[in-house]
Coordinates of C-alpha atoms in Angstrom, one line a residue:
Chain A
M1 CA -55.1 44.9 125.4
A2 CA -58.2 45.0 128.3
A3 CA -61.5 44.6 126.5
R4 CA -63.2 47.6 124.1
R5 CA -64.2 50.6 125.5
V6 CA -67.0 52.7 124.5
L7 CA -65.4 55.6 124.2
K8 CA -68.0 58.9 124.8
A9 CA -65.4 61.5 126.6
V10 CA -62.5 63.0 125.4
L11 CA -60.5 65.2 127.5
V12 CA -57.6 67.7 126.3
D13 CA -55.4 69.0 127.9
L14 CA -53.9 72.6 126.4
S15 CA -50.7 74.1 127.6
G16 CA -48.3 71.2 125.6
T17 CA -50.6 69.6 124.3
L18 CA -52.9 71.9 122.0
H19 CA -50.4 74.7 122.1
I20 CA -46.5 75.9 123.1
E21 CA -47.3 79.5 124.4
D22 CA -48.6 81.7 121.7
S23 CA -47.6 79.2 118.7
A24 CA -50.5 75.5 118.2
V25 CA -48.9 72.5 117.2
P26 CA -48.9 72.0 114.0
G27 CA -52.1 69.7 112.9
S28 CA -54.3 70.5 115.9
Q29 CA -57.3 72.2 114.6
E30 CA -57.6 70.5 112.2
A31 CA -57.4 67.7 114.4
L32 CA -59.8 68.6 117.0
K33 CA -62.5 69.7 113.9
R34 CA -62.2 65.8 113.6
L35 CA -62.8 65.1 116.3
R36 CA -66.1 67.4 116.9
N37 CA -67.2 64.7 114.1
A38 CA -67.3 62.0 116.2
P39 CA -69.9 61.0 118.8
V40 CA -67.9 62.6 121.7
A41 CA -68.0 65.2 124.9
I42 CA -64.9 67.2 124.4
R43 CA -63.8 68.8 127.6
F44 CA -60.7 70.7 127.6
V45 CA -58.2 71.0 130.7
T46 CA -55.7 72.8 132.5
N47 CA -54.3 73.2 135.4
T48 CA -52.6 76.4 134.2
T49 CA -52.8 79.4 136.9
K50 CA -51.5 82.3 134.8
E51 CA -54.4 83.4 132.8
S52 CA -58.4 83.5 133.8
K53 CA -60.4 81.1 131.5
R54 CA -61.3 84.8 129.0
D55 CA -57.5 84.9 129.1
L56 CA -57.7 81.1 127.9
L57 CA -60.9 81.2 125.4
E58 CA -58.5 84.0 123.7
R59 CA -56.0 82.3 123.0
L60 CA -57.0 79.5 121.8
K61 CA -59.5 82.0 119.2
T62 CA -56.8 83.6 118.6
L63 CA -54.7 80.0 117.4
E64 CA -58.1 79.0 115.3
F65 CA -58.8 77.1 117.4
D66 CA -63.3 75.7 117.6
I67 CA -63.9 75.9 121.8
A68 CA -66.6 77.3 124.1
E69 CA -65.4 78.4 127.4
D70 CA -68.3 75.7 128.8
E71 CA -65.9 73.4 126.9
I72 CA -62.6 74.4 129.5
F73 CA -62.2 73.5 133.0
T74 CA -59.3 74.9 134.4
S75 CA -57.8 74.3 138.4
L76 CA -58.8 78.0 139.3
T77 CA -63.2 76.8 138.7
A78 CA -61.8 74.1 141.1
A79 CA -59.9 75.9 143.9
R80 CA -62.9 78.4 143.5
N81 CA -65.1 75.8 144.4
L82 CA -63.2 74.6 147.6
L83 CA -63.3 78.0 148.8
E84 CA -67.4 78.7 149.0
Q85 CA -67.5 75.5 150.5
K86 CA -64.5 76.4 153.6
Q87 CA -65.9 79.9 152.9
V88 CA -62.3 80.9 154.2
R89 CA -59.9 83.3 153.4
P90 CA -57.3 82.4 151.1
L91 CA -53.6 84.2 151.3
L92 CA -53.9 84.3 146.8
L93 CA -50.6 83.2 145.9
V94 CA -51.0 83.5 142.0
D95 CA -50.7 85.2 139.6
D96 CA -52.4 88.4 138.7
N97 CA -54.1 87.5 135.8
A98 CA -55.6 84.7 137.6
L99 CA -57.4 86.7 140.3
Q100 CA -60.5 87.3 138.6
D101 CA -61.3 83.7 139.0
F102 CA -61.8 84.7 142.6
K103 CA -63.4 87.5 142.3
G104 CA -66.3 88.1 145.6
I105 CA -64.0 85.9 147.4
P106 CA -63.4 88.1 150.6
T107 CA -59.1 88.4 151.1
N108 CA -59.2 90.6 154.0
D109 CA -57.0 88.9 157.6
P110 CA -56.5 85.3 155.3
N111 CA -56.9 81.8 157.3
A112 CA -56.3 80.0 154.0
V113 CA -53.6 80.2 151.7
V114 CA -53.6 79.7 148.2
V115 CA -50.3 78.0 145.5
G116 CA -50.9 78.7 141.7
L117 CA -47.8 79.0 139.5
A118 CA -47.2 82.5 140.6
P119 CA -42.9 83.4 140.3
E120 CA -43.3 86.7 141.5
H121 CA -45.3 85.7 144.8
F122 CA -42.2 83.0 144.8
N123 CA -39.5 85.6 147.1
Y124 CA -38.1 84.7 150.8
Q125 CA -40.1 87.4 152.5
M126 CA -43.9 85.9 150.8
M127 CA -43.4 82.4 150.8
N128 CA -42.3 83.1 154.6
K129 CA -46.2 84.9 154.8
A130 CA -47.5 82.0 153.3
F131 CA -45.5 79.7 155.8
R132 CA -46.8 81.6 158.8
L133 CA -50.5 81.6 158.7
I134 CA -50.2 78.3 157.9
L135 CA -48.3 77.0 160.6
D136 CA -51.2 79.0 162.5
G137 CA -53.4 76.3 161.2
A138 CA -54.5 78.7 157.9
P139 CA -55.2 75.4 155.5
L140 CA -52.8 75.1 152.4
I141 CA -54.5 74.4 148.8
A142 CA -52.6 74.4 145.8
I143 CA -54.0 74.5 142.4
H144 CA -51.8 72.1 141.1
K145 CA -48.7 70.6 142.6
A146 CA -46.6 70.2 138.6
R147 CA -42.7 70.7 139.3
Y148 CA -41.9 72.4 136.4
Y149 CA -42.9 73.6 133.0
K150 CA -41.7 74.9 129.8
R151 CA -41.5 78.5 128.9
K152 CA -39.6 79.8 125.4
D153 CA -36.6 80.4 128.1
G154 CA -36.8 76.8 129.1
L155 CA -37.2 74.6 131.8
A156 CA -39.1 76.5 135.0
L157 CA -40.0 75.5 138.6
G158 CA -43.6 75.1 138.5
P159 CA -45.8 75.3 141.8
G160 CA -44.8 72.0 143.0
P161 CA -42.1 72.5 144.9
F162 CA -42.4 75.5 146.6
V163 CA -46.1 73.5 147.8
T164 CA -43.9 71.0 149.1
G165 CA -41.3 72.6 150.6
L166 CA -44.8 74.5 152.9
E167 CA -45.3 71.4 153.6
Y168 CA -42.2 70.6 154.7
A169 CA -42.1 73.5 156.9
T170 CA -45.7 73.7 158.6
D171 CA -45.4 69.8 159.0
T172 CA -48.9 69.4 157.4
K173 CA -50.8 68.0 153.7
A174 CA -52.3 70.7 151.0
T175 CA -55.1 69.8 149.6
V176 CA -54.3 69.5 145.7
V177 CA -57.2 70.3 142.9
G178 CA -55.5 70.4 139.7
K179 CA -54.5 67.3 137.8
P180 CA -53.6 64.6 139.3
E181 CA -56.2 64.8 141.7
T182 CA -58.9 62.1 140.7
T183 CA -61.5 64.3 142.3
F184 CA -60.3 67.0 138.7
F185 CA -60.9 64.4 136.8
L186 CA -64.2 63.7 137.4
E187 CA -65.6 66.7 138.5
A188 CA -64.5 67.7 134.7
L189 CA -66.6 65.4 133.4
S190 CA -70.0 66.7 135.0
G191 CA -72.2 68.2 133.1
T192 CA -71.1 65.4 129.8
G193 CA -73.1 62.4 131.3
C194 CA -70.1 60.4 130.8
K195 CA -68.4 58.0 132.9
P196 CA -64.3 58.0 134.0
E197 CA -64.7 54.2 132.1
E198 CA -66.1 56.0 129.3
T199 CA -63.5 58.3 128.5
V200 CA -59.2 58.4 127.3
M201 CA -57.8 62.2 128.3
I202 CA -54.3 63.2 126.2
G203 CA -51.3 65.1 127.7
D204 CA -48.3 65.5 128.1
D205 CA -47.7 65.6 131.4
C206 CA -46.9 61.7 131.6
R207 CA -47.4 61.7 136.2
D208 CA -50.3 64.7 136.0
D209 CA -52.4 64.0 132.2
V210 CA -51.9 60.7 132.1
G211 CA -51.5 58.7 135.6
G212 CA -54.0 61.0 136.2
A213 CA -56.3 60.4 134.3
Q214 CA -55.6 57.2 134.8
H215 CA -55.9 56.5 137.9
A216 CA -59.3 57.9 137.3
G217 CA -60.2 54.9 135.7
M218 CA -59.6 56.7 132.2
L219 CA -57.4 55.8 129.7
G220 CA -54.4 58.1 129.5
I221 CA -52.6 58.9 125.9
L222 CA -49.5 60.7 125.5
V223 CA -48.4 63.1 123.4
K224 CA -44.4 63.5 123.0
T225 CA -44.7 67.8 122.5
G226 CA -45.0 70.3 125.3
K227 CA -43.0 69.6 128.4
Y228 CA -42.7 65.8 127.6
R229 CA -39.2 64.1 127.9
A230 CA -37.7 61.2 126.7
A231 CA -38.7 58.0 128.4
D232 CA -41.1 60.2 130.2
E233 CA -44.0 57.6 129.3
D234 CA -41.4 54.6 132.2
K235 CA -42.1 56.4 134.2
I236 CA -46.2 55.7 135.8
N237 CA -47.0 52.3 136.2
P238 CA -49.6 51.8 134.7
A239 CA -47.7 52.7 131.5
P240 CA -50.1 55.2 129.3
Y241 CA -52.1 53.1 127.1
L242 CA -50.8 55.1 123.7
T243 CA -47.8 57.4 123.3
C244 CA -47.6 59.1 120.3
E245 CA -46.0 62.3 118.5
S246 CA -48.8 65.2 118.8
F247 CA -52.1 65.9 119.0
P248 CA -53.3 64.8 115.6
Q249 CA -52.1 61.4 116.1
A250 CA -53.5 61.0 118.8
V251 CA -57.1 61.1 117.6
D252 CA -56.0 59.7 114.6
H253 CA -55.4 56.8 117.2
I254 CA -58.7 58.4 118.7
L255 CA -60.8 57.3 115.5
Q256 CA -59.3 54.5 113.6
H257 CA -58.9 53.0 116.9
L258 CA -62.0 53.2 119.8
L259 CA -64.8 54.3 117.8
Chain B
M1 CA -44.8 83.7 174.0
H2 CA -43.4 80.1 176.0
Q3 CA -44.3 78.3 178.9
L4 CA -41.8 78.9 181.3
Q5 CA -42.6 75.4 183.7
A6 CA -43.4 76.9 187.6
P7 CA -40.6 75.9 190.0
G8 CA -42.5 73.1 191.4
R9 CA -42.8 71.1 188.6
A10 CA -39.2 72.2 187.2
V11 CA -37.2 71.7 189.9
R12 CA -38.5 67.6 189.9
A13 CA -38.5 67.2 186.3
M14 CA -34.6 69.0 186.2
A15 CA -33.7 66.4 189.2
E16 CA -34.5 63.5 186.9
W17 CA -32.1 64.4 183.9
A18 CA -29.4 65.7 186.6
K19 CA -29.8 62.4 187.7
H20 CA -28.6 61.3 184.3
L21 CA -24.8 63.1 183.9
G22 CA -22.6 61.0 185.1
G23 CA -19.9 60.7 182.7
I24 CA -20.5 63.9 181.1
K25 CA -16.7 65.6 179.7
G26 CA -17.2 66.9 177.2
V27 CA -20.8 70.2 176.0
V28 CA -22.1 70.5 172.8
L29 CA -23.8 74.3 172.1
D30 CA -26.4 75.1 169.8
I31 CA -25.7 78.8 168.3
S32 CA -28.5 80.4 167.0
G33 CA -31.6 79.8 169.7
V34 CA -29.5 78.8 172.2
L35 CA -26.7 81.8 173.1
Y36 CA -28.7 84.8 170.4
D37 CA -31.3 85.2 168.7
G38 CA -30.6 86.3 165.7
G39 CA -31.8 89.3 162.9
G40 CA -32.3 93.7 162.9
E41 CA -29.0 96.0 163.6
G42 CA -26.1 94.5 164.8
G43 CA -26.8 91.3 163.6
G44 CA -28.9 89.8 166.6
V45 CA -29.8 90.0 170.5
P46 CA -28.7 87.5 173.3
I47 CA -30.8 85.4 175.0
P48 CA -30.9 85.9 178.7
G49 CA -28.0 84.3 181.2
S50 CA -25.8 83.1 178.2
I51 CA -22.8 85.0 178.0
E52 CA -21.8 84.4 181.1
A53 CA -23.5 81.1 180.9
V54 CA -21.3 79.8 178.6
E55 CA -18.0 81.6 180.5
K56 CA -19.5 78.6 183.2
I57 CA -18.8 76.0 181.3
K58 CA -15.2 77.3 180.0
A59 CA -14.4 77.7 184.1
S60 CA -15.4 74.9 184.8
G61 CA -13.1 72.7 183.0
L62 CA -15.5 70.6 180.8
K63 CA -14.6 70.6 177.3
L64 CA -17.4 72.8 174.9
R65 CA -17.5 72.9 171.7
F66 CA -20.6 75.1 169.0
C67 CA -21.7 73.1 166.8
T68 CA -23.9 75.5 164.4
N69 CA -25.9 75.1 160.8
E70 CA -25.6 79.3 159.4
T71 CA -24.9 79.9 156.6
Q72 CA -25.1 83.5 156.3
A73 CA -21.6 84.0 157.2
T74 CA -17.8 83.0 157.2
R75 CA -17.0 81.2 160.6
G76 CA -14.8 84.1 161.1
K77 CA -17.6 86.8 160.3
F78 CA -20.1 84.6 162.2
V79 CA -17.9 84.7 165.3
A80 CA -16.4 88.1 165.5
K81 CA -20.6 89.1 165.7
L82 CA -20.9 86.7 168.7
Q83 CA -17.9 88.4 169.9
R84 CA -19.0 91.5 169.7
L85 CA -22.3 90.8 171.0
G86 CA -20.6 90.0 174.6
F87 CA -19.7 86.4 173.4
N88 CA -16.6 84.1 174.8
I89 CA -16.1 82.4 171.5
L90 CA -13.3 81.4 169.2
V91 CA -13.3 80.0 165.4
N92 CA -12.1 77.4 166.0
E93 CA -14.2 76.1 168.1
V94 CA -17.1 76.4 166.0
T95 CA -17.9 73.5 163.9
A96 CA -19.4 74.7 160.6
P97 CA -21.3 73.4 157.7
A98 CA -19.7 75.3 154.8
P99 CA -16.0 74.8 155.4
A100 CA -17.9 70.4 156.4
A101 CA -19.1 70.9 152.9
C102 CA -15.6 72.5 150.8
R103 CA -13.8 69.4 151.7
I104 CA -16.2 66.9 150.6
L105 CA -16.0 68.4 147.7
K106 CA -12.5 68.6 146.9
E107 CA -12.5 65.0 148.0
R108 CA -15.3 64.6 145.5
N109 CA -13.9 66.2 142.5
L110 CA -17.5 68.9 142.5
R111 CA -17.8 71.4 141.2
P112 CA -20.4 74.0 142.4
H113 CA -22.9 76.1 141.8
L114 CA -23.8 77.7 145.5
L115 CA -27.5 79.2 145.7
V116 CA -25.4 80.6 149.3
H117 CA -26.1 83.5 151.7
D118 CA -24.4 86.0 149.4
D119 CA -21.4 86.6 152.5
L120 CA -21.1 82.9 152.9
V121 CA -19.5 82.3 149.6
P122 CA -15.9 83.4 150.5
E123 CA -15.9 80.4 152.3
F124 CA -15.9 78.6 148.2
D125 CA -12.9 80.9 147.3
Q126 CA -10.7 77.7 147.0
L127 CA -13.4 75.9 144.7
D128 CA -12.6 75.6 141.2
K129 CA -16.9 76.6 140.4
A130 CA -16.7 77.0 135.8
N131 CA -18.8 74.1 134.8
P132 CA -20.7 73.3 138.3
N133 CA -21.6 69.3 138.7
C134 CA -23.5 69.8 141.5
V135 CA -25.1 72.4 143.8
V136 CA -24.7 73.4 147.2
I137 CA -27.4 75.4 149.0
G138 CA -27.6 77.2 152.4
D139 CA -29.5 79.2 154.4
A140 CA -29.6 82.2 151.8
A141 CA -32.6 84.2 153.1
D142 CA -33.7 86.3 150.4
N143 CA -31.0 85.2 147.4
L144 CA -33.9 82.9 147.5
S145 CA -35.7 83.9 145.1
Y146 CA -37.6 82.8 142.0
K147 CA -35.3 83.3 139.2
N148 CA -32.3 81.7 141.8
L149 CA -34.0 78.9 142.8
N150 CA -35.2 79.1 139.4
E151 CA -31.1 78.6 138.6
A152 CA -29.9 75.7 140.5
F153 CA -33.0 73.9 139.2
R154 CA -31.4 74.0 135.6
V155 CA -28.8 73.3 136.5
L156 CA -29.8 69.8 138.2
I157 CA -32.0 68.6 136.1
G158 CA -29.8 68.8 133.1
L159 CA -26.9 66.5 135.1
E160 CA -27.2 63.3 134.0
N161 CA -26.5 62.9 137.7
P162 CA -28.1 65.9 139.5
I163 CA -25.6 66.3 143.7
L164 CA -28.4 68.4 145.6
I165 CA -26.0 69.4 149.1
S166 CA -27.7 71.0 151.3
L167 CA -26.0 72.4 154.5
G168 CA -28.8 71.5 156.6
R169 CA -32.2 70.3 156.6
G170 CA -34.0 72.7 159.3
R171 CA -37.4 73.5 158.7
Y172 CA -37.9 77.0 160.2
Y173 CA -35.4 78.8 162.6
K174 CA -36.3 82.6 165.2
E175 CA -35.7 86.0 163.6
T176 CA -36.5 88.5 166.4
D177 CA -38.5 89.5 164.2
G178 CA -40.7 86.0 163.9
L179 CA -40.2 82.9 162.2
K180 CA -37.8 82.1 159.2
L181 CA -38.1 79.2 156.8
D182 CA -34.7 77.9 156.4
V183 CA -32.6 75.5 154.2
G184 CA -34.7 72.6 154.4
V185 CA -37.3 73.6 152.7
Y186 CA -35.7 74.7 149.5
M187 CA -34.0 71.1 150.0
K188 CA -37.3 69.3 149.6
A189 CA -38.8 72.1 146.8
L190 CA -34.8 70.9 145.3
E191 CA -36.0 67.4 145.5
Y192 CA -39.7 67.3 144.2
A193 CA -38.5 69.7 141.6
C194 CA -36.4 67.4 140.3
D195 CA -36.5 64.2 142.2
V196 CA -33.2 63.8 143.7
Q197 CA -32.3 63.0 147.0
A198 CA -30.5 65.5 149.2
E199 CA -26.5 64.8 151.2
V200 CA -26.8 66.5 154.0
V201 CA -24.1 68.6 155.9
G202 CA -24.8 70.1 159.2
K203 CA -26.9 68.2 161.0
P204 CA -28.7 66.3 162.1
S205 CA -26.0 64.2 160.0
K206 CA -24.1 61.7 161.7
M207 CA -20.6 63.0 160.7
F208 CA -21.7 66.7 161.5
F209 CA -21.2 65.8 165.0
Q210 CA -19.3 63.3 164.7
S211 CA -16.6 65.8 163.9
A212 CA -17.8 67.8 166.3
L213 CA -16.5 65.6 168.8
A214 CA -13.4 64.5 167.4
E215 CA -12.1 68.3 168.3
M216 CA -12.9 68.4 171.5
E217 CA -11.1 64.8 171.8
V218 CA -14.4 62.7 173.8
E219 CA -16.6 60.4 172.8
P220 CA -20.6 60.9 171.9
Q221 CA -21.4 58.7 175.8
Q222 CA -19.2 61.6 177.1
A223 CA -20.7 64.4 175.6
I224 CA -24.3 66.4 175.9
M225 CA -25.7 68.8 173.4
I226 CA -28.1 71.6 173.3
G227 CA -30.2 73.3 171.4
D228 CA -34.0 74.1 170.4
D229 CA -34.3 72.3 167.8
I230 CA -35.9 69.0 168.4
V231 CA -35.0 67.3 165.2
N232 CA -31.4 68.9 164.6
D233 CA -30.0 69.3 167.1
V234 CA -31.3 67.2 170.0
G235 CA -33.0 64.0 168.2
G236 CA -29.2 63.8 165.5
A237 CA -27.3 64.4 168.6
Q238 CA -28.9 61.5 170.2
Q239 CA -28.3 59.1 167.2
C240 CA -25.0 59.6 167.8
G241 CA -25.1 58.2 170.6
M242 CA -25.1 61.9 173.0
R243 CA -27.3 62.4 175.1
A244 CA -29.1 66.2 174.2
L245 CA -31.2 69.1 176.3
Q246 CA -34.2 71.1 174.5
V247 CA -34.0 74.2 175.5
R248 CA -37.2 76.8 175.8
T249 CA -35.6 78.9 173.4
G250 CA -35.3 80.1 169.8
K251 CA -37.1 78.3 167.6
Y252 CA -38.9 76.1 170.3
R253 CA -42.6 75.6 170.7
P254 CA -45.0 74.2 173.1
C255 CA -45.6 70.8 170.5
D256 CA -42.3 69.9 170.5
E257 CA -42.4 68.3 173.9
Q258 CA -44.1 65.1 172.5
H259 CA -42.6 65.0 169.3
P260 CA -43.5 61.5 167.9
E261 CA -39.6 60.5 167.1
V262 CA -37.6 62.4 169.4
K263 CA -38.0 62.5 173.1
A264 CA -35.2 64.9 174.4
D265 CA -33.1 64.0 177.8
G266 CA -34.5 66.9 179.2
Y267 CA -36.0 69.9 178.7
V268 CA -34.7 73.5 180.3
N269 CA -36.2 77.5 180.1
N270 CA -32.8 78.7 178.5
L271 CA -29.1 78.1 178.5
A272 CA -27.7 79.5 182.0
E273 CA -30.4 77.3 183.7
A274 CA -28.9 74.0 182.1
V275 CA -25.4 74.8 182.8
D276 CA -26.4 75.6 186.5
I277 CA -27.4 72.0 186.6
I278 CA -24.8 70.2 184.4
V279 CA -22.4 72.1 186.6
K280 CA -24.1 71.9 190.0
Q281 CA -23.9 68.2 189.1
L282 CA -19.5 67.7 188.1
H283 CA -19.2 69.0 192.0
K284 CA -21.4 66.9 193.6

């Protein structure tokens, strides 16, 4: 193992790591309490595009997690920042719930396309609409490119496949604002005063959580909950710093070995 | 609106590629975007001059084959529609992906989960579809719903050896009400989701062109392909050793003429113009 780093910040994925839909991963609330006793900044980072920050907070509070709104950084926030920067009017292929996070951004006569996780919009008609805008020059912004996610009834396609399809159709590249983009991880740390080298990321998605974080200079801990499938840890290079059962074990490791 | 070339330049440009028509014995025609534009009432609108152009080829003594990736109906229904629109075309003159796919599925004992247009399903009647061990995707238009894509995805992700067969890999095609996403887009989506590579049955696969040439009994060097898709029609045909022309109808866009990888042997305004020149050369 490399020389001991100084750990100052912990990034924690939400869906699949702290909870799966409406159930907490067993032992996680208590593990989070123990982590808060350590001298580390904590941020909750998520690519979830179906819920606004307020929705996320509600659910986490219901599951008895002690979290504040300003500790949450989502890819929706990252997308909104980009739209404001570029001053464009988006066709928003995002879940209705997520629209809240785009309030105030004009959407008439769109000249940009934003794609999030929005199964109800991934029908042929809407995809054609997005396709024609992009072919005419509208930038394609992807909140993230997750291949699939875990629902109660099994695995389900994420926005990644649809973004890839639109890129192919139009021969353009999407700007991806969520995990595993490096800018996402760096922006998540803003306000903590910590550097990537001083940070550990805990998540269930080997490529997007762990791979992305490590590529940004952080350590990555892969948990075997949520969308994790056997041997996922063999699919990235370098391999995860650590693979363990679930969030409580990840916290144990941090408290015992990284502080 | 597409820019039709001014007559002066066009004549000089035409003269160039017309010089290289020696030895042509057979013509292979794409259908959508060359003969007609699909969609709307009646199923489509013939492109001006195309009906006559087909007659002209048949009267010239040249061999003729239609090579299409259209999979929104069985060959029988599709040809019947074109006949109703006025085209002189027969089922046994058409090379299409579904019959080719069925042969492959039978050979390899594959049981398909179909993600295709409703009207194409009968082409697969002879195949066992229980307990699928592969997915076949075609240009299914509105059937390309999230729910149906998800079902196909779940079949693939659950297979130890996921096999995805795609009837073509086009990016888009033109209908009367505009450009629409083609099967290639959804093929890429499933490839990305499952981390697999699809096998393409249909243009631009070499095997597909070669089977059309075999039916015609001409060698690639004796054949010329005419299509509106610079990559799948023109590029694909050239890779087989055929000559190929791009028409400025259908899905054509001006940037096609600056394609970084594919240079057509000639660019023509439409099928009628191409056939005029080809037939004139024959009689020289």
